[in-house]
Coordinates of C-alpha atoms and ligand atoms in Angstrom, one line a residue:
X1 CA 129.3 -8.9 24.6
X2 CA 127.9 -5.5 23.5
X3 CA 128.1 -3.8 27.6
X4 CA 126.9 -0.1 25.8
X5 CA 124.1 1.0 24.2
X6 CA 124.5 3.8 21.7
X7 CA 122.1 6.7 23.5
X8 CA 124.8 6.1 26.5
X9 CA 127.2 7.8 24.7
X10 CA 125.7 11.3 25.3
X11 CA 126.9 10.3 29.5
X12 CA 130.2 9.5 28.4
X13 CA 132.7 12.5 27.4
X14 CA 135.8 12.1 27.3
X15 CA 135.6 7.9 27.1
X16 CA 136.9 5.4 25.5
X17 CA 133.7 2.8 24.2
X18 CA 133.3 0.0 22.4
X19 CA 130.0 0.3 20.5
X20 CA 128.1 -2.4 17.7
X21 CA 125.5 -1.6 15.5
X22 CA 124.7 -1.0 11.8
X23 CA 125.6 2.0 9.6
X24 CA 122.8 3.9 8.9
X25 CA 123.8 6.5 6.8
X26 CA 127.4 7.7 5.9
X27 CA 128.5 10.7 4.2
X28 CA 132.2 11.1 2.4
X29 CA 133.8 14.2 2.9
X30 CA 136.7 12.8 0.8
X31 CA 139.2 12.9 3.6
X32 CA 136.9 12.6 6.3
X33 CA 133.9 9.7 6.5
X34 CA 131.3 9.9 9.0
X35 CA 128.3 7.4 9.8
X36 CA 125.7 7.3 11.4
X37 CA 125.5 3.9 13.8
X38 CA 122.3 2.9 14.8
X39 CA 120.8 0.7 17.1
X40 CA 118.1 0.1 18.8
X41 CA 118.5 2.7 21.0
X42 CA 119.5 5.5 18.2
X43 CA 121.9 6.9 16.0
X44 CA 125.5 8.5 17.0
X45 CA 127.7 10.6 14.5
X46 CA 130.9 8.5 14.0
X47 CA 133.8 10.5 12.1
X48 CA 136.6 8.3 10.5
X49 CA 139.4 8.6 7.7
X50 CA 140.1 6.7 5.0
X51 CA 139.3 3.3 6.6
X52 CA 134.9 4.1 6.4
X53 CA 135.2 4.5 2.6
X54 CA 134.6 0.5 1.7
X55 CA 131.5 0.9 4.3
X56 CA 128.0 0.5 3.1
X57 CA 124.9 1.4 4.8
X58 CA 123.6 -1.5 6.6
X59 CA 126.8 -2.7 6.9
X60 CA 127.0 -4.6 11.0
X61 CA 130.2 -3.2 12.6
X62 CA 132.3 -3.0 15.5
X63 CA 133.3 0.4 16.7
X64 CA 135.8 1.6 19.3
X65 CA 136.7 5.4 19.4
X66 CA 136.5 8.1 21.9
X67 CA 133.5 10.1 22.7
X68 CA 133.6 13.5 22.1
X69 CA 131.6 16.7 22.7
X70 CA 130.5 18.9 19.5
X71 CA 131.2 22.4 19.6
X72 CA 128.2 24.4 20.9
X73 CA 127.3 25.2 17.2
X74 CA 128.0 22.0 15.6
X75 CA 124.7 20.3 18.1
X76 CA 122.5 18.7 16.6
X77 CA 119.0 19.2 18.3
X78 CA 117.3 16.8 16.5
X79 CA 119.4 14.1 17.9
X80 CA 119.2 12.4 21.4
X81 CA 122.6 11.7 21.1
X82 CA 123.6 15.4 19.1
X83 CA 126.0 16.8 21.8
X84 CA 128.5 14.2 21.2
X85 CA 130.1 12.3 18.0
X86 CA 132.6 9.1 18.3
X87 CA 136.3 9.5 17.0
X88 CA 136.5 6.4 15.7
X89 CA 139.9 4.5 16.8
X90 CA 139.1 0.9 15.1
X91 CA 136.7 -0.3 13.0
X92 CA 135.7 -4.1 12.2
X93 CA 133.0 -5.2 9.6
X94 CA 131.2 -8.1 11.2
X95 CA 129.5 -8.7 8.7
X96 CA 129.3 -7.0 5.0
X97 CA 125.2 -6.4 3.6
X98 CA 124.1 -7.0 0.3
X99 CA 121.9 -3.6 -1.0
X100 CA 118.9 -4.0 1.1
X101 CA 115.5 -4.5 -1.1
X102 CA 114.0 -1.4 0.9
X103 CA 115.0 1.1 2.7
X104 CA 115.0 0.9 6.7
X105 CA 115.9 4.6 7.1
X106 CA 112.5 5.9 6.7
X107 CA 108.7 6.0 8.3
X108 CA 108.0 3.0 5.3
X109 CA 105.0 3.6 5.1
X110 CA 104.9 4.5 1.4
X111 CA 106.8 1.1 0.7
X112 CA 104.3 -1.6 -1.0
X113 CA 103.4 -3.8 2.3
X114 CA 103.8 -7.1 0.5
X115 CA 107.3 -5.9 0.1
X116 CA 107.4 -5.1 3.3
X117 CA 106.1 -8.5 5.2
X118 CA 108.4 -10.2 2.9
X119 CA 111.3 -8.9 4.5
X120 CA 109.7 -8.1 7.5
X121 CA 113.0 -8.9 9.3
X122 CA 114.3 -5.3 7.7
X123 CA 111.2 -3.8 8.0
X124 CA 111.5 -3.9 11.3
X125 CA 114.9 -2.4 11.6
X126 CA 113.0 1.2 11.1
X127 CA 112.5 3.1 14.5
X128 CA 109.0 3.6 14.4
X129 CA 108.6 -0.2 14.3
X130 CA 111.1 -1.1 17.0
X131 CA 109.1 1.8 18.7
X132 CA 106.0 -0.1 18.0
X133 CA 107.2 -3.6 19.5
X134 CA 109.1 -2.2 22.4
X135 CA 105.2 -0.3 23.7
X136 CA 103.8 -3.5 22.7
X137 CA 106.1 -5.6 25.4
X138 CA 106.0 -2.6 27.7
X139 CA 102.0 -2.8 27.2
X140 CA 101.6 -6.7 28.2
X141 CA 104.8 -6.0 31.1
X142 CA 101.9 -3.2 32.4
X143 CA 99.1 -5.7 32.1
X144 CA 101.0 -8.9 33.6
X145 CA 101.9 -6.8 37.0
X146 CA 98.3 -5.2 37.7
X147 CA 96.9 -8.5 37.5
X148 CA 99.9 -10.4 39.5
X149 CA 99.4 -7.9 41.9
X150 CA 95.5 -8.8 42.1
X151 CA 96.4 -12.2 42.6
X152 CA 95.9 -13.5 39.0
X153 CA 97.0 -16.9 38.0
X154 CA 98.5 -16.8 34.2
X155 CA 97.3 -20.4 32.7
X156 CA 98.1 -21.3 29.1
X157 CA 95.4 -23.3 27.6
X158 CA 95.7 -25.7 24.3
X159 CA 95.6 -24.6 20.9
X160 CA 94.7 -27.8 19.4
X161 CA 91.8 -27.9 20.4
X162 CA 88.0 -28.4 19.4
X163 CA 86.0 -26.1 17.9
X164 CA 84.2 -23.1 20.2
X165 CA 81.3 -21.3 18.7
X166 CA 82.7 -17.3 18.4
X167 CA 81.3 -16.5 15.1
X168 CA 84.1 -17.0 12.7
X169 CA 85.4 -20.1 11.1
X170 CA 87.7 -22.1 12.2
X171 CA 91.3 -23.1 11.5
X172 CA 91.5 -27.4 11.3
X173 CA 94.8 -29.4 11.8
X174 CA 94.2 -32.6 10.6
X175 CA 95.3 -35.6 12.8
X176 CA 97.4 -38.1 12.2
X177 CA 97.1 -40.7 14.9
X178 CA 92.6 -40.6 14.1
X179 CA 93.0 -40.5 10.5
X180 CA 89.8 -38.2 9.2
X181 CA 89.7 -36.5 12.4
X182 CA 90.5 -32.7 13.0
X183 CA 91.4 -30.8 15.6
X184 CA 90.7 -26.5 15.6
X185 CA 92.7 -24.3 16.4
X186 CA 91.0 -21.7 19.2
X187 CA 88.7 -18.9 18.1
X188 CA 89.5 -18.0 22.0
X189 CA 90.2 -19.9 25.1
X190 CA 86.1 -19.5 25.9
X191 CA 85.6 -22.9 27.3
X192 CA 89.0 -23.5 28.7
X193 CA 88.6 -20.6 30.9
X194 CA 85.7 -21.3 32.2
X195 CA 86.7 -24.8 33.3
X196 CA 89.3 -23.5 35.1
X197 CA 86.8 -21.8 36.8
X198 CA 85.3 -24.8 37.6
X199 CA 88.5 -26.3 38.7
X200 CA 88.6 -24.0 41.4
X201 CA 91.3 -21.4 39.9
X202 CA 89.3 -18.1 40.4
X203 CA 91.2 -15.8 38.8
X204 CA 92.6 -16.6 35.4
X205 CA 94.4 -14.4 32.4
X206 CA 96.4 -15.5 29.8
X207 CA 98.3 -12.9 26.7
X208 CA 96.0 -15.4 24.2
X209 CA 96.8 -16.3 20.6
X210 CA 92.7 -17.0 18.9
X211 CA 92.9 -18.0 15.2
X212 CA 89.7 -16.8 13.3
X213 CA 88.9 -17.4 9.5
X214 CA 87.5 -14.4 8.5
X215 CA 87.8 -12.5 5.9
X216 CA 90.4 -10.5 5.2
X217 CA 90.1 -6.7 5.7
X218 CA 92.7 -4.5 4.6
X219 CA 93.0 -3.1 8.0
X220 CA 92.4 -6.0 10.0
X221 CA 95.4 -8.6 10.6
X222 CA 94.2 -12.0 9.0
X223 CA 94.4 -15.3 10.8
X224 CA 95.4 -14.7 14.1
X225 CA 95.0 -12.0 16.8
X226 CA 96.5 -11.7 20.6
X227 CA 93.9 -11.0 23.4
X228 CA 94.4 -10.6 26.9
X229 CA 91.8 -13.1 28.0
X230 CA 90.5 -13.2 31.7
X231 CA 88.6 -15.0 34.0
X232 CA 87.1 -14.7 37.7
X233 CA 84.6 -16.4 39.6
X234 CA 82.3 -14.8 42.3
X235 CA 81.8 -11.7 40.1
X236 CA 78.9 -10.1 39.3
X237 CA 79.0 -7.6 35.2
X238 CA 80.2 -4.9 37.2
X239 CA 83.2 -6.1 39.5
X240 CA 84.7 -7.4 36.1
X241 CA 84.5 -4.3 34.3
X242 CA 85.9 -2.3 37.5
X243 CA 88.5 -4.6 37.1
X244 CA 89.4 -3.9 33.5
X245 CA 89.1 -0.6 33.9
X246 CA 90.9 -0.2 36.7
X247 CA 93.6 -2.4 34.6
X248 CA 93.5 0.0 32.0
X249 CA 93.8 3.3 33.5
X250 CA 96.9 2.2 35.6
X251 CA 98.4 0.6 32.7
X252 CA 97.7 3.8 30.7
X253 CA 99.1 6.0 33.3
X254 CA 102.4 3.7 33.0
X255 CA 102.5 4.2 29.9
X256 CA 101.6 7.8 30.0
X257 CA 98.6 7.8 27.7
X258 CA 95.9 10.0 28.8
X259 CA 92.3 8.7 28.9
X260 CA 89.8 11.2 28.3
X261 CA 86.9 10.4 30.7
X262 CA 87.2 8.8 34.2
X263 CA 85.4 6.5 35.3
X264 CA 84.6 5.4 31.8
X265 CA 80.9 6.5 30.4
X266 CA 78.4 3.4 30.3
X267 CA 76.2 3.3 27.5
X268 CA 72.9 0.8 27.1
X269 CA 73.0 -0.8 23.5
X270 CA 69.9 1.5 22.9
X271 CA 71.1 4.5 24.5
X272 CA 74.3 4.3 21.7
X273 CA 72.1 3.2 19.1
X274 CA 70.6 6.3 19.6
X275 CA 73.0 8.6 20.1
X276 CA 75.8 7.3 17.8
X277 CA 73.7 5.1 15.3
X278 CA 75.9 2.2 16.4
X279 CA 77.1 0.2 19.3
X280 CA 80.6 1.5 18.4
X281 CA 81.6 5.6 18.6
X282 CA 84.2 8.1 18.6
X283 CA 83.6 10.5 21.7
X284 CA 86.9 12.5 21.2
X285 CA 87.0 15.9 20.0
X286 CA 89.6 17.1 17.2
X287 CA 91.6 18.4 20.1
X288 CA 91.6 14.7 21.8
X289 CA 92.7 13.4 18.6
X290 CA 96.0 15.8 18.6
X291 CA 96.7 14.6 21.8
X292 CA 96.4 11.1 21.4
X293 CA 93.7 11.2 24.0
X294 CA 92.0 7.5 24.5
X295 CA 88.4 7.8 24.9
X296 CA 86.9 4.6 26.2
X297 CA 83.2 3.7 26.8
X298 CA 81.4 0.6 28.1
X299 CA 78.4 -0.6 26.0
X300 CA 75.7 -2.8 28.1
X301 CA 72.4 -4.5 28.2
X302 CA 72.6 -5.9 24.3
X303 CA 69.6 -8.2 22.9
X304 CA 70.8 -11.7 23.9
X305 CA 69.6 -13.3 20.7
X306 CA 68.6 -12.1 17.2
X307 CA 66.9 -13.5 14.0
X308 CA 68.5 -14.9 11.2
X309 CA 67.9 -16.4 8.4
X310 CA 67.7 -20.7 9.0
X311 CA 71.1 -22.2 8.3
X312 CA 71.0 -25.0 5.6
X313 CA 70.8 -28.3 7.7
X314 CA 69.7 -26.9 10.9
X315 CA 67.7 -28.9 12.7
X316 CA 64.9 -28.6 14.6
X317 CA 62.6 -25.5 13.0
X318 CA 60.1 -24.8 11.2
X319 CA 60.4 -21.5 10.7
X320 CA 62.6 -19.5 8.0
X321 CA 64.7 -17.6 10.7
X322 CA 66.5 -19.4 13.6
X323 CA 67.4 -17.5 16.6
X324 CA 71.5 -17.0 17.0
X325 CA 73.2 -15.2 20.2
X326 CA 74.5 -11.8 19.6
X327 CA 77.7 -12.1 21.3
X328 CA 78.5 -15.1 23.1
X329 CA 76.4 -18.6 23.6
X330 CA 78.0 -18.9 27.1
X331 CA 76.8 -15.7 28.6
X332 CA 74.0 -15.3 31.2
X333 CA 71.2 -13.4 31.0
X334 CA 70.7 -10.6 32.9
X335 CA 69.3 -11.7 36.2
X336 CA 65.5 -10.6 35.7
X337 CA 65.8 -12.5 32.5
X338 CA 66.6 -16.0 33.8
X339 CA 63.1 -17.0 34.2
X340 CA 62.2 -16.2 30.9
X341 CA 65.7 -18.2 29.0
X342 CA 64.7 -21.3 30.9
X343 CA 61.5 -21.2 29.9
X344 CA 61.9 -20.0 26.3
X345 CA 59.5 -16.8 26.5
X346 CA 59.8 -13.4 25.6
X347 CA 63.3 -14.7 23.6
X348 CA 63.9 -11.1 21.5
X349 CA 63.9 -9.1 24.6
X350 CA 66.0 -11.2 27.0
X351 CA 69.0 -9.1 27.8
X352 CA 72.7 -10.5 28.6
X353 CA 74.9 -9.6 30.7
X354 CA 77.3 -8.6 27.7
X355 CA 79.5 -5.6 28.5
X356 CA 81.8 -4.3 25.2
X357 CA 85.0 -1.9 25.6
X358 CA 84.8 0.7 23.2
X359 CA 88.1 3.0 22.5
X360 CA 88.5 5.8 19.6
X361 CA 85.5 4.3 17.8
X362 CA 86.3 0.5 17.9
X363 CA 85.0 -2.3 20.2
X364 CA 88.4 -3.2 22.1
X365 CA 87.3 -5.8 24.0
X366 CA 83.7 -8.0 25.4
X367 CA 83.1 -10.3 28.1
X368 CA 79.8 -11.2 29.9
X369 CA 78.4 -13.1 33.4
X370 CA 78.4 -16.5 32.4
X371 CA 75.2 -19.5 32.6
X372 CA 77.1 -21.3 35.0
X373 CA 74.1 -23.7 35.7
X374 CA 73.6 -26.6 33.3
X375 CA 69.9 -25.7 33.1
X376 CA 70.7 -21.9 31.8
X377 CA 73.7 -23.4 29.3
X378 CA 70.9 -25.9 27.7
X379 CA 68.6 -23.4 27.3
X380 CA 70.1 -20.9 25.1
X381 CA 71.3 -23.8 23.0
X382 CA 67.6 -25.3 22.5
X383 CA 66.9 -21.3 21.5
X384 CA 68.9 -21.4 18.7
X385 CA 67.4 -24.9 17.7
X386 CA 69.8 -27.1 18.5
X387 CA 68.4 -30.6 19.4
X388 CA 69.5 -33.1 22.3
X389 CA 72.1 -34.3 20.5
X390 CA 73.7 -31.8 18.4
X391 CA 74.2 -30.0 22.3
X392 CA 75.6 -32.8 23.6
X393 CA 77.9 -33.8 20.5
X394 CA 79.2 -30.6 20.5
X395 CA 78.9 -29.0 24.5
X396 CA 78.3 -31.8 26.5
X397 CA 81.6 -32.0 28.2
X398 CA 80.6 -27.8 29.5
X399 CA 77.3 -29.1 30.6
X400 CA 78.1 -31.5 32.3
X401 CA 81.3 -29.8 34.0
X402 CA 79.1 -26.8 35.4
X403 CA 76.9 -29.9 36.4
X404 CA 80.0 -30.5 39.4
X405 CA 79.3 -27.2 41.1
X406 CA 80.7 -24.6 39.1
X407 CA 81.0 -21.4 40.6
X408 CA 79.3 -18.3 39.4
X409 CA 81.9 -16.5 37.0
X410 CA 82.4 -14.2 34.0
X411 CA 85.3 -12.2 32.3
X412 CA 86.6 -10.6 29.4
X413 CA 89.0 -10.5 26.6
X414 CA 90.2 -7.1 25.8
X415 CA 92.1 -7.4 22.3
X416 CA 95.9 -6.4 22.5
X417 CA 96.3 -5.8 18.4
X418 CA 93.4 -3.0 18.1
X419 CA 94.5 -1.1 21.8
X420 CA 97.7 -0.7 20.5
X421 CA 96.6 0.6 17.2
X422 CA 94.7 3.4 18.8
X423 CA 97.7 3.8 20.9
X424 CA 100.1 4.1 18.1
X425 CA 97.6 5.7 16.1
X426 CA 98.5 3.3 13.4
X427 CA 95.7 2.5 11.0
X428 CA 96.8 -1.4 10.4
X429 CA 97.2 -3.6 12.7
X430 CA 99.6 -5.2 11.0
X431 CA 101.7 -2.3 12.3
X432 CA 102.4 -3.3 15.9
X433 CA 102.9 -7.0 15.1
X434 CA 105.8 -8.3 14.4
X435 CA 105.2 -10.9 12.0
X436 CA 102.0 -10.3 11.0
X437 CA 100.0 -12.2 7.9
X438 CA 99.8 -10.1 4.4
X439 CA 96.3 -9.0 4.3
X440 CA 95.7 -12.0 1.6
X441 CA 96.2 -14.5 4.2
X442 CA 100.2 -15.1 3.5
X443 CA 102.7 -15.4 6.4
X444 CA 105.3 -12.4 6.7
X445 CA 108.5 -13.8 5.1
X446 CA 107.6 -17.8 5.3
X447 CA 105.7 -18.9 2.5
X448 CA 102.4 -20.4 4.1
X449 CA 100.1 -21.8 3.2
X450 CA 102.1 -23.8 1.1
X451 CA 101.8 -27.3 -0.9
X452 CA 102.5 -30.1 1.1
X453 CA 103.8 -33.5 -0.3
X454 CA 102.1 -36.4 -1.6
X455 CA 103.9 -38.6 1.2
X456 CA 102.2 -36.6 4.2
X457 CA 99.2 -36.2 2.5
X458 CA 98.4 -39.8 2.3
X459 CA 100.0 -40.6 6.1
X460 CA 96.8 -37.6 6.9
X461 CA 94.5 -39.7 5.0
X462 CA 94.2 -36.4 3.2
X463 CA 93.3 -35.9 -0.5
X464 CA 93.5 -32.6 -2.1
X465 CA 90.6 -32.6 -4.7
X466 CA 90.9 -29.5 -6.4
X467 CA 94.5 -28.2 -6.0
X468 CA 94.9 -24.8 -7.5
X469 CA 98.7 -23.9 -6.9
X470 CA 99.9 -26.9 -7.7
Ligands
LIG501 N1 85.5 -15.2 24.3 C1 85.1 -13.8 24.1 C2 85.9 -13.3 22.9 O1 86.9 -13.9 22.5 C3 85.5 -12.9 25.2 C4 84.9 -13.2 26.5 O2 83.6 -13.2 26.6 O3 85.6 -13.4 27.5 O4 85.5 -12.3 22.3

């Protein structure tokens, strides 16, 4: 087993080591070979004789050799490991590369992405993208112990599930035991996590996978996103946000990424209208953005419902506009608004109890109070002209659960991809995932979506009417 990583060395003068890794660069001096190994750690200067000629650069190899110190003037300050350089006693190939169809040695990012999410598994061989992953599991350790210390439970919920209304469209898996029958997958864990609330669990979080259909955006990540998705019961809007923020700026500190204002600004929907022209804003200053400062905001008191045009098929109105919430069907109003949702008056100025992250100019995150009375659920469905039916087809089982005493509750769902992006200061965020989808909708590496036979088709009940890649 590999017992030494190659940034050690620099600790180790005058030792023997045994190190692994890949070549990543070498440079004949016709006599005298040196490489570079790399791992994940770094790169270490290697010198060898005759014996480095037949290597290439990716090449995986076994070294053992002694470590030296350079001379005072032969340091290399650009190097973690530039004091030192390996005298190489042995050295095994483990395994021979082919010439790699891009280069790992560099920043990448003037390499054609396609190329790049193809073989993604190389791609990610380049620091900055190890650097990327390695905050990225740092990031969720940081999250995972603030909230196990405030006695969070983490709870996986299913991702076959049933369709829950978050504005996008939904992935479907057909099934194969109710032939004609589909399952979605999760647009978010929504109505999962509430239940648990009902169940008694009080403080829920999970690091959640949601699959939205939307369209693709070149610097969005299609398909699927992560979200840290939480829970908690006897809350009122602002003991959840004091809980993310107090999340944040411990995780932050951690991670030692300054936030710019503490405690974070609050902003009312019309206040940031106002001031910014949008419910989204950038409050750093040039000088924030050269120091990776993070400037978060919260963003409250948003319209609960807003006008648009009638869907095709929508039941119930007369009218050429049906009302649709703004964020999220499950939130509650703010409390001097309750009166009015049950009674269906006043409907464009009811506020919710919606509160949105902002960071560096994008919305990071939203959560809200929740209706956790049947009465308050009903209403905001009858709102948006849904009849008895349609509600309970589609939410009867919420209804009737927060019927069986639910507690008062609300949460959040800050998203993972887009805080490390500002982190990172990576525009995509395709760039702090590892396997991300091409921005058409392709997998990295794996070739889905992809045909599937005739056979399966027909044990799905499934045929394909208009096959275009056949
Ligand atoms: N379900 C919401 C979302 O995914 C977040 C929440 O309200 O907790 O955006």
């Amino acid at each position: 087993m590999k017992k030494i990583s190659i940034t050690e060395t620099v600790e180790m003068v005058g030792k023997e080591v045994e190190l692994y890794g890949w070549v990543d660069t070498k440079r004949d001096h016709k006599k005298i070979v040196f490489i570079d190994l790399r791992d994940r750690t770094g790169t270490v200067q290697v010198v060898g004789g005759e014996e480095f000629k037949a290597l290439s650069e990716e090449d995986v190899v076994y070294v053992k050799g002694l470590v030296k110190a350079r001379p005072e003037k032969m340091v290399n300050i650009k190097s973690k490991t530039g004091t030192v350089e390996i005298e190489a006693k042995e050295i095994k190939v483990l395994n021979k590369t082919k010439p790699l169809p891009l280069p790992v040695n560099t920043d990448g990012r003037d390499i054609d992405e396609e190329v790049r999410l193809k073989y993604r598994y190389l791609d990610i061989r380049r620091p900055r993208m190890y650097k990327n992953l390695a905050l990225r599991s740092k990031f969720i350790d940081q999250i995972r112990q603030y909230l196990f210390g405030n006695n969070f439970l983490e709870i996986e919920t299913p991702i076959l599930s049933e369709t829950t209304p978050e504005g996008a469209r939904d992935f479907i898996v057909p099934s194969r035991l109710q032939l004609g029958k589909f399952y979605a997958l999760p647009q978010s864990p929504q109505q999962y996590k509430q239940l648990l609330m009902v169940g008694g669990v009080e403080k829920y979080f999970q690091i959640a996978r949601c699959f939205r259909d939307e369209d693709p955006r070149a610097d969005r990540a299609y398909g699927e996103f992560t979200q840290l998705d939480l829970e908690m019961s006897f809350v009122e809007r602002k003991d959840v946000m004091n809980l993310v923020e107090g999340l944040m700026i411990d995780v932050y500190e951690k991670l030692d990424v300054p936030i710019k204002q503490k405690p974070f600004p609050v902003f009312t929907y019309d206040e940031a209208k106002k001031k910014f022209g949008a419910d989204k804003f950038d409050l750093r200053t040039d000088e924030d953005k050269k120091n990776n400062v993070q400037a978060f905001a919260w963003v409250v008191d948003f319209p609960f419902f807003e006008k648009v045009p009638l869907r095709q098929g929508s039941a119930g109105q007369a009218s050429e506009e049906a009302w649709t919430f703004t964020h999220n069907p499950f939130s509650a109003p703010k409390p001097e608004f309750m009166k009015d949702l049950l009674e269906k008056k006043n409907i464009g100025n009811i506020l919710t109890t919606q509160y949105d992250l902002v960071c560096n100019g994008y919305e990071v995150g939203g959560g809200s109070i929740r209706n956790h009375t049947p009465q308050g659920l009903k209403a905001v469905f009858e709102i948006m002209g849904l009849g008895e039916a349609e509600i309970n087809l589609k939410f009867g089982h919420m209804i009737e659960a927060l019927g069986y005493g639910a507690p008062p509750h609300g949460g959040m769902a800050p998203g993972i991809d887009r805080l490390l992006t500002c982190i990172t200061e990576e525009k995509n965020l395709r760039e702090v995932i590892a396997m991300p989808m091409t921005s058409g909708g392709r997998t990295s590496i794996m070739k889905a979506p992809s045909v599937v036979k005739d056979e399966k088709l027909k044990e799905l009940g499934i045929k394909v009417i208009n096959p275009l890649t056949r």
